Amino acid sequence: FPMAATDPQVLALAAQITESREQDIPLLLLKLKGILSSPSLGCEESNKIKQDIYDYGLAQYCLLVLKQDHSQLHGAWATAAQLAEILSNCCVGLEVKEDPEEFYRKFLPSVIDSLLVLGKRLQARFIRAIKDKEKQDFLHWFRIVTDAICWLFGGHIQLAPRVLQNDRFLQLLITDDVETAIVMMSVLHNILRINSSVLLQVEEETLHSVLDELVYKLSSTANPAVGSAATKLLLLVAKSCKQLVQLFTARYKGLKGLLSKQWTGKGFDREVNQLLDLLYLEQSSGKGEMQKQHEAACVIQAVWRGFQTRKRLQKLPQAVVTLQRSFRAKREQELQHLTKQKEDEALKLQMQLQRQRAMRLFHERQLALLELVHASQVNKYMQEMEEKSALTIQRFWRGYRARRIFHQQKQSLKEYKAAVIIQRAACKFLEKRRRRRLLSPWKEPKGLTDEQRLALQQKVDDYIKLHPASQMSEERSKELHVQAQAKLAQFLLRNRLDQRAAQRREALLAQVNTDVELLMNAPGLAATTEKDFGAFMSRSIPVATKARQAHNTMLKYTRWPWWKKLGDEFMEDDVVPDDAINTELETLFIGGRK
């Protein structure tokens, strides 16, 4: 902060902004308007307050707020327009003595850019607005921002070329809206009034864009206000530099006729007549030169047209040959297409006739065979024919489905093989690197220096002081060890007994389930044989049956696709998950009796 005496209001506001939340800063910055517009301030006091505002960073705060999203501010666009006016007022009359390059080359151009961006957004909102109240508000805020821009480059003349060369200024000027176009032309009029030679300082492309837009407004609108503003601007440009008048007569040849026919008698005849006098004067002075240039241009055009005609006549036979060749090729292609289409239709018709003839012969053969078959064997023969037909249909359907599934899985199979190849290469690479690490010479670890050792010892001592270890006697430790060993032995014994009891329960439950299954599948007493009694007297048959089922389940598990075994990479090959077996064998008999 500066050491000189500071305005108490500025100092209090700076302190309040420093302690406030970010969303409250825009409303606090609006208090600068009351400070700057105080009637008791003189010229020197006002400049001193502006210097304090810049030194305390309040002007930079205003610039940062203008760069934010204006719709999120308190007061939205009205607050943004007022801050733009405050920022422009702070910059005019301010003479920075400490680091002036930062102020003139960085801060002021950034202010101009921010004000033009704000003006462009307000113009867009004004054009999109529907209600009259909203349009009036946006137009009022737009005029405030443009007045702030005029006030700023009025106090700093060196900013005028930068304003003209800014793309936002050209976007603001190039608009079809009447009211904002008049406002922007008034801004351009102020620029030319303050610095009449500014158009000669900008690039030629920028100059042509500005003049093109002014002439376009004259030719595309019938509004007297737009025409008057554009005519006055062109007159001011023509009076400021004679070179620009020559540009008018050379670049806009229909400008004199446009002014005399369309804009005479619209209420600003004096400006129109003055501009026409300047244009006619320039035309009469340069008439001889223009006549020479016109004759030279006619000669060049005549020579060029003759050359182009001779060249075109030389290429004419070749063009005719090319055209005939392309026509014959296209006609031949169309004839081939028609011939092929007729052949396809004839082939389809022939195939259909052959299919019908084969079907008719097949039915006739079947009827002849049915006449040879005995009446009692007709049903059996028809059933056999139906089974053969069904098998044929099933065979073709399975083949079609298998081919379709194969085509669908072909890409995934390629991806799987590619993944396997990549994994194999990665594993080989990791194995080679591991072997290299094992064969690498042993390196002695780098020791600690005396300073590091002392610092580490100090940290250890501090930690021991903060976390002292609990003291326990040797007898107490032995007693706790004995108790832990005793509880562990009790737990292991109880766990072993629980496991044996669970095994017995499972065996008994499996035996009951086996008996229930045998009883459910047993034949009636009238059809019982000695072999059936053996199934109930001996446990070997149900055990063999369940063992066969377990074996089939294990074989089925081994045939599972790879994507069902993604979670079993670290299982042994001869181990089958218990869940897979239990789903198939919920009642496996365990041989033996209790």
GROMACS .gro file of C-alpha atoms in nm, residues 277-476:
model
  200
  277ASP     CA    1  -1.866   1.807  -5.438
  278LEU     CA    2  -1.556   1.639  -5.291
  279LEU     CA    3  -1.609   1.327  -5.502
  280TYR     CA    4  -1.671   1.521  -5.827
  281LEU     CA    5  -1.369   1.743  -5.759
  282GLU     CA    6  -1.146   1.439  -5.715
  283GLN     CA    7  -1.292   1.281  -6.028
  284SER     CA    8  -1.231   1.593  -6.242
  285SER     CA    9  -0.872   1.628  -6.119
  286GLY     CA   10  -0.794   1.266  -6.188
  287LYS     CA   11  -0.999   1.234  -6.507
  288GLY     CA   12  -0.701   1.238  -6.745
  289GLU     CA   13  -0.517   0.977  -6.543
  290MET     CA   14  -0.831   0.768  -6.517
  291GLN     CA   15  -0.881   0.792  -6.894
  292LYS     CA   16  -0.532   0.659  -6.958
  293GLN     CA   17  -0.581   0.380  -6.710
  294HIS     CA   18  -0.915   0.295  -6.871
  295GLU     CA   19  -0.762   0.274  -7.220
  296ALA     CA   20  -0.474   0.062  -7.091
  297ALA     CA   21  -0.721  -0.169  -6.919
  298CYS     CA   22  -0.922  -0.202  -7.242
  299VAL     CA   23  -0.609  -0.301  -7.435
  300ILE     CA   24  -0.512  -0.560  -7.174
  301GLN     CA   25  -0.863  -0.703  -7.167
  302ALA     CA   26  -0.877  -0.725  -7.549
  303VAL     CA   27  -0.546  -0.911  -7.565
  304TRP     CA   28  -0.649  -1.142  -7.285
  305ARG     CA   29  -0.988  -1.221  -7.444
  306GLY     CA   30  -0.820  -1.299  -7.775
  307PHE     CA   31  -0.573  -1.532  -7.607
  308GLN     CA   32  -0.850  -1.709  -7.415
  309THR     CA   33  -1.062  -1.749  -7.733
  310ARG     CA   34  -0.772  -1.899  -7.933
  311LYS     CA   35  -0.688  -2.134  -7.650
  312ARG     CA   36  -1.052  -2.245  -7.620
  313LEU     CA   37  -1.073  -2.308  -7.997
  314GLN     CA   38  -0.761  -2.523  -7.982
  315LYS     CA   39  -0.911  -2.737  -7.705
  316LEU     CA   40  -1.254  -2.767  -7.870
  317PRO     CA   41  -1.189  -3.088  -8.079
  318GLN     CA   42  -1.038  -3.263  -7.780
  319ALA     CA   43  -1.334  -3.161  -7.565
  320VAL     CA   44  -1.578  -3.297  -7.826
  321VAL     CA   45  -1.390  -3.629  -7.839
  322THR     CA   46  -1.390  -3.653  -7.459
  323LEU     CA   47  -1.762  -3.576  -7.445
  324GLN     CA   48  -1.842  -3.843  -7.709
  325ARG     CA   49  -1.624  -4.099  -7.532
  326SER     CA   50  -1.792  -4.037  -7.196
  327PHE     CA   51  -2.138  -4.050  -7.359
  328ARG     CA   52  -2.063  -4.382  -7.532
  329ALA     CA   53  -1.917  -4.528  -7.209
  330LYS     CA   54  -2.223  -4.423  -7.011
  331ARG     CA   55  -2.459  -4.565  -7.274
  332GLU     CA   56  -2.262  -4.894  -7.281
  333GLN     CA   57  -2.278  -4.911  -6.904
  334GLU     CA   58  -2.654  -4.860  -6.907
  335LEU     CA   59  -2.697  -5.134  -7.174
  336GLN     CA   60  -2.484  -5.375  -6.971
  337HIS     CA   61  -2.690  -5.299  -6.661
  338LEU     CA   62  -3.016  -5.363  -6.848
  339THR     CA   63  -2.878  -5.688  -6.999
  340LYS     CA   64  -2.762  -5.811  -6.661
  341GLN     CA   65  -3.097  -5.723  -6.504
  342LYS     CA   66  -3.282  -5.920  -6.777
  343GLU     CA   67  -3.049  -6.217  -6.731
  344ASP     CA   68  -3.106  -6.212  -6.355
  345GLU     CA   69  -3.483  -6.204  -6.402
  346ALA     CA   70  -3.466  -6.490  -6.655
  347LEU     CA   71  -3.246  -6.693  -6.418
  348LYS     CA   72  -3.486  -6.637  -6.129
  349LEU     CA   73  -3.780  -6.745  -6.346
  350GLN     CA   74  -3.591  -7.055  -6.464
  351MET     CA   75  -3.494  -7.148  -6.107
  352GLN     CA   76  -3.854  -7.107  -5.997
  353LEU     CA   77  -3.976  -7.333  -6.282
  354GLN     CA   78  -3.714  -7.595  -6.202
  355ARG     CA   79  -3.809  -7.584  -5.835
  356GLN     CA   80  -4.176  -7.629  -5.919
  357ARG     CA   81  -4.096  -7.914  -6.161
  358ALA     CA   82  -3.878  -8.089  -5.899
  359MET     CA   83  -4.148  -8.048  -5.638
  360ARG     CA   84  -4.408  -8.194  -5.872
  361LEU     CA   85  -4.183  -8.491  -5.957
  362PHE     CA   86  -4.118  -8.549  -5.587
  363HIS     CA   87  -4.489  -8.557  -5.509
  364GLU     CA   88  -4.554  -8.791  -5.801
  365ARG     CA   89  -4.277  -9.025  -5.681
  366GLN     CA   90  -4.422  -9.023  -5.331
  367LEU     CA   91  -4.768  -9.109  -5.463
  368ALA     CA   92  -4.621  -9.394  -5.670
  369LEU     CA   93  -4.439  -9.532  -5.366
  370LEU     CA   94  -4.753  -9.504  -5.154
  371GLU     CA   95  -4.938  -9.717  -5.410
  372LEU     CA   96  -4.673  -9.990  -5.372
  373VAL     CA   97  -4.680  -9.986  -4.990
  374HIS     CA   98  -4.935 -10.206  -4.815
  375ALA     CA   99  -5.226 -10.024  -4.651
  376SER     CA  100  -5.121 -10.136  -4.303
  377GLN     CA  101  -4.769  -9.991  -4.353
  378VAL     CA  102  -4.876  -9.650  -4.481
  379ASN     CA  103  -4.880  -9.484  -4.140
  380LYS     CA  104  -4.540  -9.630  -4.052
  381TYR     CA  105  -4.398  -9.513  -4.385
  382MET     CA  106  -4.539  -9.163  -4.342
  383GLN     CA  107  -4.395  -9.144  -3.990
  384GLU     CA  108  -4.051  -9.246  -4.119
  385MET     CA  109  -4.070  -8.986  -4.393
  386GLU     CA  110  -4.169  -8.719  -4.142
  387GLU     CA  111  -3.878  -8.815  -3.917
  388LYS     CA  112  -3.634  -8.800  -4.209
  389SER     CA  113  -3.773  -8.461  -4.313
  390ALA     CA  114  -3.749  -8.332  -3.956
  391LEU     CA  115  -3.388  -8.456  -3.930
  392THR     CA  116  -3.302  -8.287  -4.259
  393ILE     CA  117  -3.458  -7.958  -4.148
  394GLN     CA  118  -3.284  -7.981  -3.811
  395ARG     CA  119  -2.951  -8.056  -3.976
  396PHE     CA  120  -2.976  -7.753  -4.205
  397TRP     CA  121  -3.095  -7.532  -3.919
  398ARG     CA  122  -2.810  -7.641  -3.690
  399GLY     CA  123  -2.560  -7.580  -3.969
  400TYR     CA  124  -2.702  -7.233  -4.034
  401ARG     CA  125  -2.706  -7.147  -3.664
  402ALA     CA  126  -2.352  -7.276  -3.613
  403ARG     CA  127  -2.224  -7.070  -3.906
  404ARG     CA  128  -2.401  -6.761  -3.779
  405ILE     CA  129  -2.266  -6.807  -3.425
  406PHE     CA  130  -1.918  -6.865  -3.566
  407HIS     CA  131  -1.934  -6.541  -3.766
  408GLN     CA  132  -2.057  -6.355  -3.458
  409GLN     CA  133  -1.780  -6.496  -3.239
  410LYS     CA  134  -1.510  -6.460  -3.503
  411GLN     CA  135  -1.419  -6.106  -3.395
  412SER     CA  136  -1.422  -6.193  -3.025
  413LEU     CA  137  -1.205  -6.499  -3.102
  414LYS     CA  138  -0.955  -6.275  -3.282
  415GLU     CA  139  -0.954  -6.036  -2.987
  416TYR     CA  140  -0.904  -6.328  -2.745
  417LYS     CA  141  -0.612  -6.464  -2.948
  418ALA     CA  142  -0.460  -6.116  -2.969
  419ALA     CA  143  -0.497  -6.075  -2.591
  420VAL     CA  144  -0.328  -6.412  -2.536
  421ILE     CA  145  -0.038  -6.312  -2.762
  422ILE     CA  146   0.000  -5.978  -2.584
  423GLN     CA  147  -0.014  -6.143  -2.242
  424ARG     CA  148   0.242  -6.404  -2.347
  425ALA     CA  149   0.479  -6.133  -2.473
  426ALA     CA  150   0.428  -5.929  -2.154
  427CYS     CA  151   0.499  -6.232  -1.937
  428LYS     CA  152   0.817  -6.307  -2.133
  429PHE     CA  153   0.925  -5.945  -2.100
  430LEU     CA  154   0.862  -5.942  -1.724
  431GLU     CA  155   1.045  -6.274  -1.683
  432LYS     CA  156   1.348  -6.141  -1.870
  433ARG     CA  157   1.352  -5.826  -1.662
  434ARG     CA  158   1.323  -6.029  -1.340
  435ARG     CA  159   1.618  -6.243  -1.445
  436ARG     CA  160   1.824  -5.937  -1.526
  437ARG     CA  161   1.749  -5.796  -1.183
  438LEU     CA  162   1.857  -6.121  -1.019
  439LEU     CA  163   2.185  -6.120  -1.214
  440SER     CA  164   2.255  -5.751  -1.153
  441PRO     CA  165   2.553  -5.683  -0.923
  442TRP     CA  166   2.476  -5.605  -0.563
  443LYS     CA  167   2.508  -5.243  -0.473
  444GLU     CA  168   2.574  -5.134  -0.122
  445PRO     CA  169   2.297  -4.906   0.007
  446LYS     CA  170   2.388  -4.547   0.043
  447GLY     CA  171   2.460  -4.463   0.403
  448LEU     CA  172   2.335  -4.170   0.605
  449THR     CA  173   2.544  -3.865   0.668
  450ASP     CA  174   2.611  -3.742   1.020
  451GLU     CA  175   2.359  -3.460   0.986
  452GLN     CA  176   2.087  -3.697   0.860
  453ARG     CA  177   2.163  -3.945   1.137
  454LEU     CA  178   2.135  -3.672   1.404
  455ALA     CA  179   1.808  -3.541   1.256
  456LEU     CA  180   1.662  -3.894   1.243
  457GLN     CA  181   1.771  -3.964   1.602
  458GLN     CA  182   1.607  -3.637   1.711
  459LYS     CA  183   1.277  -3.738   1.542
  460VAL     CA  184   1.286  -4.079   1.712
  461ASP     CA  185   1.349  -3.921   2.054
  462ASP     CA  186   1.063  -3.673   2.002
  463TYR     CA  187   0.825  -3.952   1.902
  464ILE     CA  188   0.923  -4.160   2.208
  465LYS     CA  189   0.861  -3.861   2.432
  466LEU     CA  190   0.517  -3.799   2.280
  467HIS     CA  191   0.418  -4.170   2.278
  468PRO     CA  192   0.574  -4.336   2.585
  469ALA     CA  193   0.545  -4.718   2.593
  470SER     CA  194   0.327  -4.878   2.860
  471GLN     CA  195   0.527  -5.057   3.135
  472MET     CA  196   0.446  -5.422   3.200
  473SER     CA  197   0.625  -5.666   3.430
  474GLU     CA  198   0.769  -5.996   3.313
  475GLU     CA  199   0.538  -6.197   3.538
  476ARG     CA  200   0.233  -6.022   3.393
   0.00000   0.00000   0.00000
